[in-house]
mmCIF file with all atom_site columns, C-alpha atoms in Angstrom:
data_model
loop_
_atom_site.group_PDB
_atom_site.id
_atom_site.type_symbol
_atom_site.label_atom_id
_atom_site.label_alt_id
_atom_site.label_comp_id
_atom_site.label_asym_id
_atom_site.label_entity_id
_atom_site.label_seq_id
_atom_site.pdbx_PDB_ins_code
_atom_site.Cartn_x
_atom_site.Cartn_y
_atom_site.Cartn_z
_atom_site.occupancy
_atom_site.B_iso_or_equiv
_atom_site.pdbx_formal_charge
_atom_site.auth_seq_id
_atom_site.auth_comp_id
_atom_site.auth_asym_id
_atom_site.auth_atom_id
_atom_site.pdbx_PDB_model_num
ATOM 1   C CA . UNK A 1 1   ? -4.948  -31.726 -32.317 1.00 75.00 ? 985  UNK A CA 1
ATOM 2   C CA . UNK A 1 2   ? -2.343  -33.103 -29.990 1.00 90.00 ? 986  UNK A CA 1
ATOM 3   C CA . UNK A 1 3   ? -2.453  -29.936 -27.872 1.00 94.00 ? 987  UNK A CA 1
ATOM 4   C CA . UNK A 1 4   ? -6.259  -30.006 -27.760 1.00 96.00 ? 988  UNK A CA 1
ATOM 5   C CA . UNK A 1 5   ? -6.348  -33.651 -26.657 1.00 95.00 ? 989  UNK A CA 1
ATOM 6   C CA . UNK A 1 6   ? -3.737  -33.052 -24.006 1.00 96.00 ? 990  UNK A CA 1
ATOM 7   C CA . UNK A 1 7   ? -5.735  -30.127 -22.625 1.00 96.00 ? 991  UNK A CA 1
ATOM 8   C CA . UNK A 1 8   ? -8.907  -32.222 -22.646 1.00 96.00 ? 992  UNK A CA 1
ATOM 9   C CA . UNK A 1 9   ? -7.247  -34.616 -20.225 1.00 94.00 ? 993  UNK A CA 1
ATOM 10  C CA . UNK A 1 10  ? -5.967  -31.831 -17.970 1.00 93.00 ? 994  UNK A CA 1
ATOM 11  C CA . UNK A 1 11  ? -9.121  -29.814 -17.252 1.00 94.00 ? 995  UNK A CA 1
ATOM 12  C CA . UNK A 1 12  ? -12.823 -30.394 -16.535 1.00 94.00 ? 996  UNK A CA 1
ATOM 13  C CA . UNK A 1 13  ? -15.269 -30.791 -19.407 1.00 96.00 ? 997  UNK A CA 1
ATOM 14  C CA . UNK A 1 14  ? -16.774 -27.387 -18.609 1.00 96.00 ? 998  UNK A CA 1
ATOM 15  C CA . UNK A 1 15  ? -13.326 -25.749 -18.588 1.00 96.00 ? 999  UNK A CA 1
ATOM 16  C CA . UNK A 1 16  ? -12.400 -27.480 -21.832 1.00 97.00 ? 1000 UNK A CA 1
ATOM 17  C CA . UNK A 1 17  ? -15.535 -26.153 -23.548 1.00 97.00 ? 1001 UNK A CA 1
ATOM 18  C CA . UNK A 1 18  ? -14.742 -22.683 -22.198 1.00 98.00 ? 1002 UNK A CA 1
ATOM 19  C CA . UNK A 1 19  ? -11.195 -22.970 -23.586 1.00 98.00 ? 1003 UNK A CA 1
ATOM 20  C CA . UNK A 1 20  ? -12.469 -23.899 -27.048 1.00 98.00 ? 1004 UNK A CA 1
ATOM 21  C CA . UNK A 1 21  ? -14.873 -20.939 -26.924 1.00 98.00 ? 1005 UNK A CA 1
ATOM 22  C CA . UNK A 1 22  ? -12.071 -18.576 -25.897 1.00 98.00 ? 1006 UNK A CA 1
ATOM 23  C CA . UNK A 1 23  ? -9.872  -19.958 -28.669 1.00 98.00 ? 1007 UNK A CA 1
ATOM 24  C CA . UNK A 1 24  ? -12.576 -19.337 -31.308 1.00 98.00 ? 1008 UNK A CA 1
ATOM 25  C CA . UNK A 1 25  ? -13.361 -15.901 -29.936 1.00 98.00 ? 1009 UNK A CA 1
ATOM 26  C CA . UNK A 1 26  ? -9.635  -14.971 -29.854 1.00 98.00 ? 1010 UNK A CA 1
ATOM 27  C CA . UNK A 1 27  ? -9.294  -16.074 -33.486 1.00 98.00 ? 1011 UNK A CA 1
ATOM 28  C CA . UNK A 1 28  ? -12.200 -13.815 -34.516 1.00 98.00 ? 1012 UNK A CA 1
ATOM 29  C CA . UNK A 1 29  ? -10.692 -10.844 -32.662 1.00 98.00 ? 1013 UNK A CA 1
ATOM 30  C CA . UNK A 1 30  ? -7.251  -11.602 -34.125 1.00 98.00 ? 1014 UNK A CA 1
ATOM 31  C CA . UNK A 1 31  ? -8.681  -11.451 -37.650 1.00 98.00 ? 1015 UNK A CA 1
ATOM 32  C CA . UNK A 1 32  ? -10.435 -8.188  -36.838 1.00 98.00 ? 1016 UNK A CA 1
ATOM 33  C CA . UNK A 1 33  ? -7.298  -6.558  -35.391 1.00 98.00 ? 1017 UNK A CA 1
ATOM 34  C CA . UNK A 1 34  ? -4.797  -8.191  -37.771 1.00 97.00 ? 1018 UNK A CA 1
ATOM 35  C CA . UNK A 1 35  ? -2.965  -10.218 -35.149 1.00 98.00 ? 1019 UNK A CA 1
ATOM 36  C CA . UNK A 1 36  ? -1.358  -13.618 -35.847 1.00 98.00 ? 1020 UNK A CA 1
ATOM 37  C CA . UNK A 1 37  ? -4.346  -15.986 -35.836 1.00 98.00 ? 1021 UNK A CA 1
ATOM 38  C CA . UNK A 1 38  ? -2.360  -19.060 -34.863 1.00 98.00 ? 1022 UNK A CA 1
ATOM 39  C CA . UNK A 1 39  ? -0.843  -17.331 -31.832 1.00 98.00 ? 1023 UNK A CA 1
ATOM 40  C CA . UNK A 1 40  ? -4.303  -16.158 -30.778 1.00 98.00 ? 1024 UNK A CA 1
ATOM 41  C CA . UNK A 1 41  ? -5.690  -19.692 -31.178 1.00 98.00 ? 1025 UNK A CA 1
ATOM 42  C CA . UNK A 1 42  ? -2.942  -21.281 -29.063 1.00 98.00 ? 1026 UNK A CA 1
ATOM 43  C CA . UNK A 1 43  ? -3.057  -18.620 -26.342 1.00 98.00 ? 1027 UNK A CA 1
ATOM 44  C CA . UNK A 1 44  ? -6.862  -18.854 -26.223 1.00 98.00 ? 1028 UNK A CA 1
ATOM 45  C CA . UNK A 1 45  ? -6.840  -22.634 -26.069 1.00 98.00 ? 1029 UNK A CA 1
ATOM 46  C CA . UNK A 1 46  ? -4.204  -22.861 -23.326 1.00 98.00 ? 1030 UNK A CA 1
ATOM 47  C CA . UNK A 1 47  ? -5.068  -19.788 -21.234 1.00 98.00 ? 1031 UNK A CA 1
ATOM 48  C CA . UNK A 1 48  ? -6.624  -21.912 -18.460 1.00 98.00 ? 1032 UNK A CA 1
ATOM 49  C CA . UNK A 1 49  ? -4.330  -24.955 -18.734 1.00 97.00 ? 1033 UNK A CA 1
ATOM 50  C CA . UNK A 1 50  ? -3.355  -24.560 -15.050 1.00 96.00 ? 1034 UNK A CA 1
ATOM 51  C CA . UNK A 1 51  ? -6.896  -23.950 -13.797 1.00 95.00 ? 1035 UNK A CA 1
ATOM 52  C CA . UNK A 1 52  ? -7.325  -27.383 -12.187 1.00 93.00 ? 1036 UNK A CA 1
ATOM 53  C CA . UNK A 1 53  ? -4.091  -27.063 -10.190 1.00 94.00 ? 1037 UNK A CA 1
ATOM 54  C CA . UNK A 1 54  ? -5.162  -25.915 -6.744  1.00 89.00 ? 1038 UNK A CA 1
ATOM 55  C CA . UNK A 1 55  ? -3.928  -25.188 -3.250  1.00 86.00 ? 1039 UNK A CA 1
ATOM 56  C CA . UNK A 1 56  ? -0.669  -26.686 -2.059  1.00 88.00 ? 1040 UNK A CA 1
ATOM 57  C CA . UNK A 1 57  ? 0.097   -28.192 -5.455  1.00 92.00 ? 1041 UNK A CA 1
ATOM 58  C CA . UNK A 1 58  ? -0.154  -24.741 -7.092  1.00 92.00 ? 1042 UNK A CA 1
ATOM 59  C CA . UNK A 1 59  ? 2.080   -23.210 -4.417  1.00 90.00 ? 1043 UNK A CA 1
ATOM 60  C CA . UNK A 1 60  ? 4.608   -26.027 -4.779  1.00 93.00 ? 1044 UNK A CA 1
ATOM 61  C CA . UNK A 1 61  ? 4.778   -25.521 -8.550  1.00 95.00 ? 1045 UNK A CA 1
ATOM 62  C CA . UNK A 1 62  ? 5.158   -21.766 -8.138  1.00 93.00 ? 1046 UNK A CA 1
ATOM 63  C CA . UNK A 1 63  ? 8.152   -22.406 -5.933  1.00 93.00 ? 1047 UNK A CA 1
ATOM 64  C CA . UNK A 1 64  ? 9.542   -24.945 -8.390  1.00 95.00 ? 1048 UNK A CA 1
ATOM 65  C CA . UNK A 1 65  ? 9.122   -22.566 -11.358 1.00 94.00 ? 1049 UNK A CA 1
ATOM 66  C CA . UNK A 1 66  ? 10.345  -19.602 -9.353  1.00 94.00 ? 1050 UNK A CA 1
ATOM 67  C CA . UNK A 1 67  ? 7.088   -17.665 -9.744  1.00 93.00 ? 1051 UNK A CA 1
ATOM 68  C CA . UNK A 1 68  ? 7.156   -14.811 -7.248  1.00 90.00 ? 1052 UNK A CA 1
ATOM 69  C CA . UNK A 1 69  ? 3.973   -14.542 -5.200  1.00 89.00 ? 1053 UNK A CA 1
ATOM 70  C CA . UNK A 1 70  ? 2.855   -11.020 -4.392  1.00 91.00 ? 1054 UNK A CA 1
ATOM 71  C CA . UNK A 1 71  ? 0.619   -10.431 -1.359  1.00 92.00 ? 1055 UNK A CA 1
ATOM 72  C CA . UNK A 1 72  ? -2.563  -10.091 -3.402  1.00 94.00 ? 1056 UNK A CA 1
ATOM 73  C CA . UNK A 1 73  ? -2.023  -13.441 -5.101  1.00 91.00 ? 1057 UNK A CA 1
ATOM 74  C CA . UNK A 1 74  ? -1.083  -15.044 -1.794  1.00 88.00 ? 1058 UNK A CA 1
ATOM 75  C CA . UNK A 1 75  ? -4.520  -14.137 -0.430  1.00 90.00 ? 1059 UNK A CA 1
ATOM 76  C CA . UNK A 1 76  ? -6.340  -14.750 -3.739  1.00 89.00 ? 1060 UNK A CA 1
ATOM 77  C CA . UNK A 1 77  ? -4.707  -17.896 -5.123  1.00 88.00 ? 1061 UNK A CA 1
ATOM 78  C CA . UNK A 1 78  ? -7.267  -18.093 -7.956  1.00 89.00 ? 1062 UNK A CA 1
ATOM 79  C CA . UNK A 1 79  ? -5.029  -15.496 -9.664  1.00 93.00 ? 1063 UNK A CA 1
ATOM 80  C CA . UNK A 1 80  ? -2.185  -18.027 -9.783  1.00 94.00 ? 1064 UNK A CA 1
ATOM 81  C CA . UNK A 1 81  ? -3.456  -19.948 -12.804 1.00 95.00 ? 1065 UNK A CA 1
ATOM 82  C CA . UNK A 1 82  ? -2.251  -17.234 -15.222 1.00 97.00 ? 1066 UNK A CA 1
ATOM 83  C CA . UNK A 1 83  ? 1.423   -17.162 -14.267 1.00 96.00 ? 1067 UNK A CA 1
ATOM 84  C CA . UNK A 1 84  ? 1.385   -20.904 -13.600 1.00 97.00 ? 1068 UNK A CA 1
ATOM 85  C CA . UNK A 1 85  ? -0.388  -21.601 -16.905 1.00 97.00 ? 1069 UNK A CA 1
ATOM 86  C CA . UNK A 1 86  ? 2.282   -19.661 -18.741 1.00 98.00 ? 1070 UNK A CA 1
ATOM 87  C CA . UNK A 1 87  ? 4.952   -21.996 -17.319 1.00 97.00 ? 1071 UNK A CA 1
ATOM 88  C CA . UNK A 1 88  ? 2.916   -25.122 -17.975 1.00 97.00 ? 1072 UNK A CA 1
ATOM 89  C CA . UNK A 1 89  ? 2.225   -24.051 -21.567 1.00 97.00 ? 1073 UNK A CA 1
ATOM 90  C CA . UNK A 1 90  ? 5.984   -23.713 -21.968 1.00 97.00 ? 1074 UNK A CA 1
ATOM 91  C CA . UNK A 1 91  ? 7.038   -26.917 -20.254 1.00 95.00 ? 1075 UNK A CA 1
ATOM 92  C CA . UNK A 1 92  ? 4.200   -29.351 -20.987 1.00 95.00 ? 1076 UNK A CA 1
ATOM 93  C CA . UNK A 1 93  ? 2.880   -27.988 -24.285 1.00 97.00 ? 1077 UNK A CA 1
ATOM 94  C CA . UNK A 1 94  ? 6.211   -26.893 -25.748 1.00 97.00 ? 1078 UNK A CA 1
ATOM 95  C CA . UNK A 1 95  ? 5.207   -23.258 -26.315 1.00 98.00 ? 1079 UNK A CA 1
ATOM 96  C CA . UNK A 1 96  ? 8.261   -21.016 -26.594 1.00 98.00 ? 1080 UNK A CA 1
ATOM 97  C CA . UNK A 1 97  ? 6.655   -17.945 -28.166 1.00 98.00 ? 1081 UNK A CA 1
ATOM 98  C CA . UNK A 1 98  ? 6.978   -15.054 -25.689 1.00 98.00 ? 1082 UNK A CA 1
ATOM 99  C CA . UNK A 1 99  ? 3.829   -13.287 -26.904 1.00 98.00 ? 1083 UNK A CA 1
ATOM 100 C CA . UNK A 1 100 ? 1.685   -16.374 -26.390 1.00 98.00 ? 1084 UNK A CA 1
ATOM 101 C CA . UNK A 1 101 ? 3.186   -16.986 -22.940 1.00 98.00 ? 1085 UNK A CA 1
ATOM 102 C CA . UNK A 1 102 ? 2.573   -13.357 -21.977 1.00 98.00 ? 1086 UNK A CA 1
ATOM 103 C CA . UNK A 1 103 ? -1.079  -13.503 -23.069 1.00 98.00 ? 1087 UNK A CA 1
ATOM 104 C CA . UNK A 1 104 ? -1.576  -16.612 -20.897 1.00 98.00 ? 1088 UNK A CA 1
ATOM 105 C CA . UNK A 1 105 ? 0.329   -15.077 -17.985 1.00 98.00 ? 1089 UNK A CA 1
ATOM 106 C CA . UNK A 1 106 ? -1.746  -11.869 -17.850 1.00 98.00 ? 1090 UNK A CA 1
ATOM 107 C CA . UNK A 1 107 ? -5.164  -13.111 -18.994 1.00 97.00 ? 1091 UNK A CA 1
ATOM 108 C CA . UNK A 1 108 ? -6.730  -12.783 -15.531 1.00 96.00 ? 1092 UNK A CA 1
ATOM 109 C CA . UNK A 1 109 ? -5.316  -9.502  -14.255 1.00 97.00 ? 1093 UNK A CA 1
ATOM 110 C CA . UNK A 1 110 ? -4.278  -7.676  -17.405 1.00 97.00 ? 1094 UNK A CA 1
ATOM 111 C CA . UNK A 1 111 ? -1.091  -5.614  -17.132 1.00 98.00 ? 1095 UNK A CA 1
ATOM 112 C CA . UNK A 1 112 ? 0.498   -2.312  -17.973 1.00 97.00 ? 1096 UNK A CA 1
ATOM 113 C CA . UNK A 1 113 ? 1.181   -1.767  -21.683 1.00 97.00 ? 1097 UNK A CA 1
ATOM 114 C CA . UNK A 1 114 ? -0.635  -4.892  -22.892 1.00 98.00 ? 1098 UNK A CA 1
ATOM 115 C CA . UNK A 1 115 ? 0.175   -6.157  -26.391 1.00 98.00 ? 1099 UNK A CA 1
ATOM 116 C CA . UNK A 1 116 ? -2.691  -6.611  -28.832 1.00 98.00 ? 1100 UNK A CA 1
ATOM 117 C CA . UNK A 1 117 ? -2.474  -10.368 -28.262 1.00 98.00 ? 1101 UNK A CA 1
ATOM 118 C CA . UNK A 1 118 ? -2.651  -9.836  -24.465 1.00 98.00 ? 1102 UNK A CA 1
ATOM 119 C CA . UNK A 1 119 ? -5.766  -7.709  -24.984 1.00 98.00 ? 1103 UNK A CA 1
ATOM 120 C CA . UNK A 1 120 ? -7.382  -10.217 -27.331 1.00 98.00 ? 1104 UNK A CA 1
ATOM 121 C CA . UNK A 1 121 ? -7.014  -13.164 -24.938 1.00 98.00 ? 1105 UNK A CA 1
ATOM 122 C CA . UNK A 1 122 ? -8.075  -11.069 -21.936 1.00 98.00 ? 1106 UNK A CA 1
ATOM 123 C CA . UNK A 1 123 ? -11.219 -9.978  -23.805 1.00 98.00 ? 1107 UNK A CA 1
ATOM 124 C CA . UNK A 1 124 ? -11.990 -13.349 -25.384 1.00 98.00 ? 1108 UNK A CA 1
ATOM 125 C CA . UNK A 1 125 ? -11.940 -14.910 -21.905 1.00 98.00 ? 1109 UNK A CA 1
ATOM 126 C CA . UNK A 1 126 ? -14.490 -12.333 -20.773 1.00 97.00 ? 1110 UNK A CA 1
ATOM 127 C CA . UNK A 1 127 ? -16.877 -12.281 -23.736 1.00 97.00 ? 1111 UNK A CA 1
ATOM 128 C CA . UNK A 1 128 ? -16.808 -15.868 -25.070 1.00 97.00 ? 1112 UNK A CA 1
ATOM 129 C CA . UNK A 1 129 ? -20.295 -17.173 -25.957 1.00 94.00 ? 1113 UNK A CA 1
ATOM 130 C CA . UNK A 1 130 ? -20.642 -19.283 -22.803 1.00 94.00 ? 1114 UNK A CA 1
ATOM 131 C CA . UNK A 1 131 ? -20.467 -16.197 -20.572 1.00 93.00 ? 1115 UNK A CA 1
ATOM 132 C CA . UNK A 1 132 ? -23.782 -14.805 -19.384 1.00 92.00 ? 1116 UNK A CA 1
ATOM 133 C CA . UNK A 1 133 ? -24.168 -11.642 -17.339 1.00 86.00 ? 1117 UNK A CA 1
ATOM 134 C CA . UNK A 1 134 ? -25.920 -8.281  -17.579 1.00 87.00 ? 1118 UNK A CA 1
ATOM 135 C CA . UNK A 1 135 ? -24.324 -5.903  -20.060 1.00 88.00 ? 1119 UNK A CA 1
ATOM 136 C CA . UNK A 1 136 ? -22.131 -8.495  -21.782 1.00 94.00 ? 1120 UNK A CA 1
ATOM 137 C CA . UNK A 1 137 ? -23.768 -7.808  -25.170 1.00 95.00 ? 1121 UNK A CA 1
ATOM 138 C CA . UNK A 1 138 ? -22.526 -4.246  -25.025 1.00 96.00 ? 1122 UNK A CA 1
ATOM 139 C CA . UNK A 1 139 ? -18.963 -5.389  -24.373 1.00 96.00 ? 1123 UNK A CA 1
ATOM 140 C CA . UNK A 1 140 ? -19.215 -7.920  -27.233 1.00 97.00 ? 1124 UNK A CA 1
ATOM 141 C CA . UNK A 1 141 ? -20.392 -5.187  -29.601 1.00 97.00 ? 1125 UNK A CA 1
ATOM 142 C CA . UNK A 1 142 ? -17.626 -2.777  -28.609 1.00 97.00 ? 1126 UNK A CA 1
ATOM 143 C CA . UNK A 1 143 ? -14.965 -5.519  -28.733 1.00 97.00 ? 1127 UNK A CA 1
ATOM 144 C CA . UNK A 1 144 ? -15.141 -5.531  -32.533 1.00 96.00 ? 1128 UNK A CA 1
ATOM 145 C CA . UNK A 1 145 ? -15.329 -1.734  -32.810 1.00 97.00 ? 1129 UNK A CA 1
ATOM 146 C CA . UNK A 1 146 ? -12.555 -0.532  -30.514 1.00 97.00 ? 1130 UNK A CA 1
ATOM 147 C CA . UNK A 1 147 ? -10.472 -2.964  -28.508 1.00 97.00 ? 1131 UNK A CA 1
ATOM 148 C CA . UNK A 1 148 ? -9.236  -0.396  -25.973 1.00 97.00 ? 1132 UNK A CA 1
ATOM 149 C CA . UNK A 1 149 ? -12.799 0.774   -25.242 1.00 97.00 ? 1133 UNK A CA 1
ATOM 150 C CA . UNK A 1 150 ? -13.746 -2.856  -24.631 1.00 97.00 ? 1134 UNK A CA 1
ATOM 151 C CA . UNK A 1 151 ? -10.692 -3.444  -22.426 1.00 98.00 ? 1135 UNK A CA 1
ATOM 152 C CA . UNK A 1 152 ? -11.473 -0.352  -20.312 1.00 97.00 ? 1136 UNK A CA 1
ATOM 153 C CA . UNK A 1 153 ? -15.094 -1.481  -19.937 1.00 96.00 ? 1137 UNK A CA 1
ATOM 154 C CA . UNK A 1 154 ? -13.987 -4.938  -18.887 1.00 96.00 ? 1138 UNK A CA 1
ATOM 155 C CA . UNK A 1 155 ? -11.383 -3.620  -16.447 1.00 97.00 ? 1139 UNK A CA 1
ATOM 156 C CA . UNK A 1 156 ? -13.926 -1.197  -14.940 1.00 96.00 ? 1140 UNK A CA 1
ATOM 157 C CA . UNK A 1 157 ? -16.476 -3.977  -14.513 1.00 95.00 ? 1141 UNK A CA 1
ATOM 158 C CA . UNK A 1 158 ? -13.895 -6.323  -13.022 1.00 94.00 ? 1142 UNK A CA 1
ATOM 159 C CA . UNK A 1 159 ? -12.614 -3.664  -10.604 1.00 96.00 ? 1143 UNK A CA 1
ATOM 160 C CA . UNK A 1 160 ? -16.169 -2.786  -9.501  1.00 96.00 ? 1144 UNK A CA 1
ATOM 161 C CA . UNK A 1 161 ? -17.029 -6.468  -9.078  1.00 94.00 ? 1145 UNK A CA 1
ATOM 162 C CA . UNK A 1 162 ? -13.951 -7.122  -6.931  1.00 95.00 ? 1146 UNK A CA 1
ATOM 163 C CA . UNK A 1 163 ? -14.649 -4.036  -4.781  1.00 97.00 ? 1147 UNK A CA 1
ATOM 164 C CA . UNK A 1 164 ? -18.309 -4.989  -4.297  1.00 97.00 ? 1148 UNK A CA 1
ATOM 165 C CA . UNK A 1 165 ? -17.242 -8.423  -3.109  1.00 95.00 ? 1149 UNK A CA 1
ATOM 166 C CA . UNK A 1 166 ? -14.675 -6.939  -0.737  1.00 95.00 ? 1150 UNK A CA 1
ATOM 167 C CA . UNK A 1 167 ? -11.809 -8.546  -2.633  1.00 94.00 ? 1151 UNK A CA 1
ATOM 168 C CA . UNK A 1 168 ? -8.270  -7.343  -3.296  1.00 95.00 ? 1152 UNK A CA 1
ATOM 169 C CA . UNK A 1 169 ? -7.433  -5.468  -6.479  1.00 96.00 ? 1153 UNK A CA 1
ATOM 170 C CA . UNK A 1 170 ? -4.328  -6.754  -8.212  1.00 97.00 ? 1154 UNK A CA 1
ATOM 171 C CA . UNK A 1 171 ? -1.906  -3.900  -9.017  1.00 96.00 ? 1155 UNK A CA 1
ATOM 172 C CA . UNK A 1 172 ? -1.618  -5.265  -12.590 1.00 97.00 ? 1156 UNK A CA 1
ATOM 173 C CA . UNK A 1 173 ? -5.327  -4.636  -13.121 1.00 97.00 ? 1157 UNK A CA 1
ATOM 174 C CA . UNK A 1 174 ? -5.112  -1.053  -11.880 1.00 98.00 ? 1158 UNK A CA 1
ATOM 175 C CA . UNK A 1 175 ? -1.951  -0.511  -13.955 1.00 98.00 ? 1159 UNK A CA 1
ATOM 176 C CA . UNK A 1 176 ? -3.608  -1.949  -17.081 1.00 98.00 ? 1160 UNK A CA 1
ATOM 177 C CA . UNK A 1 177 ? -6.469  0.538   -16.758 1.00 98.00 ? 1161 UNK A CA 1
ATOM 178 C CA . UNK A 1 178 ? -4.278  3.523   -15.875 1.00 97.00 ? 1162 UNK A CA 1
ATOM 179 C CA . UNK A 1 179 ? -1.923  2.820   -18.774 1.00 98.00 ? 1163 UNK A CA 1
ATOM 180 C CA . UNK A 1 180 ? -4.685  3.004   -21.395 1.00 97.00 ? 1164 UNK A CA 1
ATOM 181 C CA . UNK A 1 181 ? -6.320  6.001   -19.688 1.00 96.00 ? 1165 UNK A CA 1
ATOM 182 C CA . UNK A 1 182 ? -3.004  7.880   -19.589 1.00 96.00 ? 1166 UNK A CA 1
ATOM 183 C CA . UNK A 1 183 ? -2.313  7.024   -23.248 1.00 94.00 ? 1167 UNK A CA 1
ATOM 184 C CA . UNK A 1 184 ? -5.687  8.545   -24.104 1.00 94.00 ? 1168 UNK A CA 1
ATOM 185 C CA . UNK A 1 185 ? -5.154  11.666  -22.000 1.00 93.00 ? 1169 UNK A CA 1
ATOM 186 C CA . UNK A 1 186 ? -1.744  12.167  -23.595 1.00 92.00 ? 1170 UNK A CA 1
ATOM 187 C CA . UNK A 1 187 ? -3.280  11.805  -27.071 1.00 90.00 ? 1171 UNK A CA 1
ATOM 188 C CA . UNK A 1 188 ? -5.971  14.339  -26.259 1.00 89.00 ? 1172 UNK A CA 1
ATOM 189 C CA . UNK A 1 189 ? -3.415  16.824  -24.946 1.00 88.00 ? 1173 UNK A CA 1
ATOM 190 C CA . UNK A 1 190 ? -1.309  16.234  -28.045 1.00 81.00 ? 1174 UNK A CA 1
ATOM 191 C CA . UNK A 1 191 ? -4.335  17.047  -30.211 1.00 73.00 ? 1175 UNK A CA 1
ATOM 192 C CA . UNK A 1 192 ? -5.119  20.336  -28.444 1.00 66.00 ? 1176 UNK A CA 1
#
């Protein structure tokens, strides 16, 4: 409760509701994929804890916490709230669990060789009930059938969306997709 109240004071009402939705969605996925439910709940709740930190303040904190800014993030500072949130979860919310901190860190971009918890928080953020866009029902359906299929779908959609808007692709996002695709190709070749 303490954590929830603290978050309530740190983000907008809309963001808080989103965080509760992501938490609940992450818990459901954790049960389905036999991942620690408490870790999923905490990572889901806190994934956007740095979302209201913007501009110069975000950059100052990155410097303070020694978060290295790559060029993509420098030009798309909205990507900062993952890495920054991971630090804030640690320092202000007392989270020391590496898996939880990783899931918060990578929830926006994904990353190579994601853990199941990373995948669950990444997906829950995308498919929580408050999200509305064409094709989301399909992703929701697949999320409970095969998590990697759902992750690939989400990465593909995100990559296409960023390209259509003329944005920069974060290398972590490309690496996340390639990693799963390569795993699958290797499996197929192993089965031949």
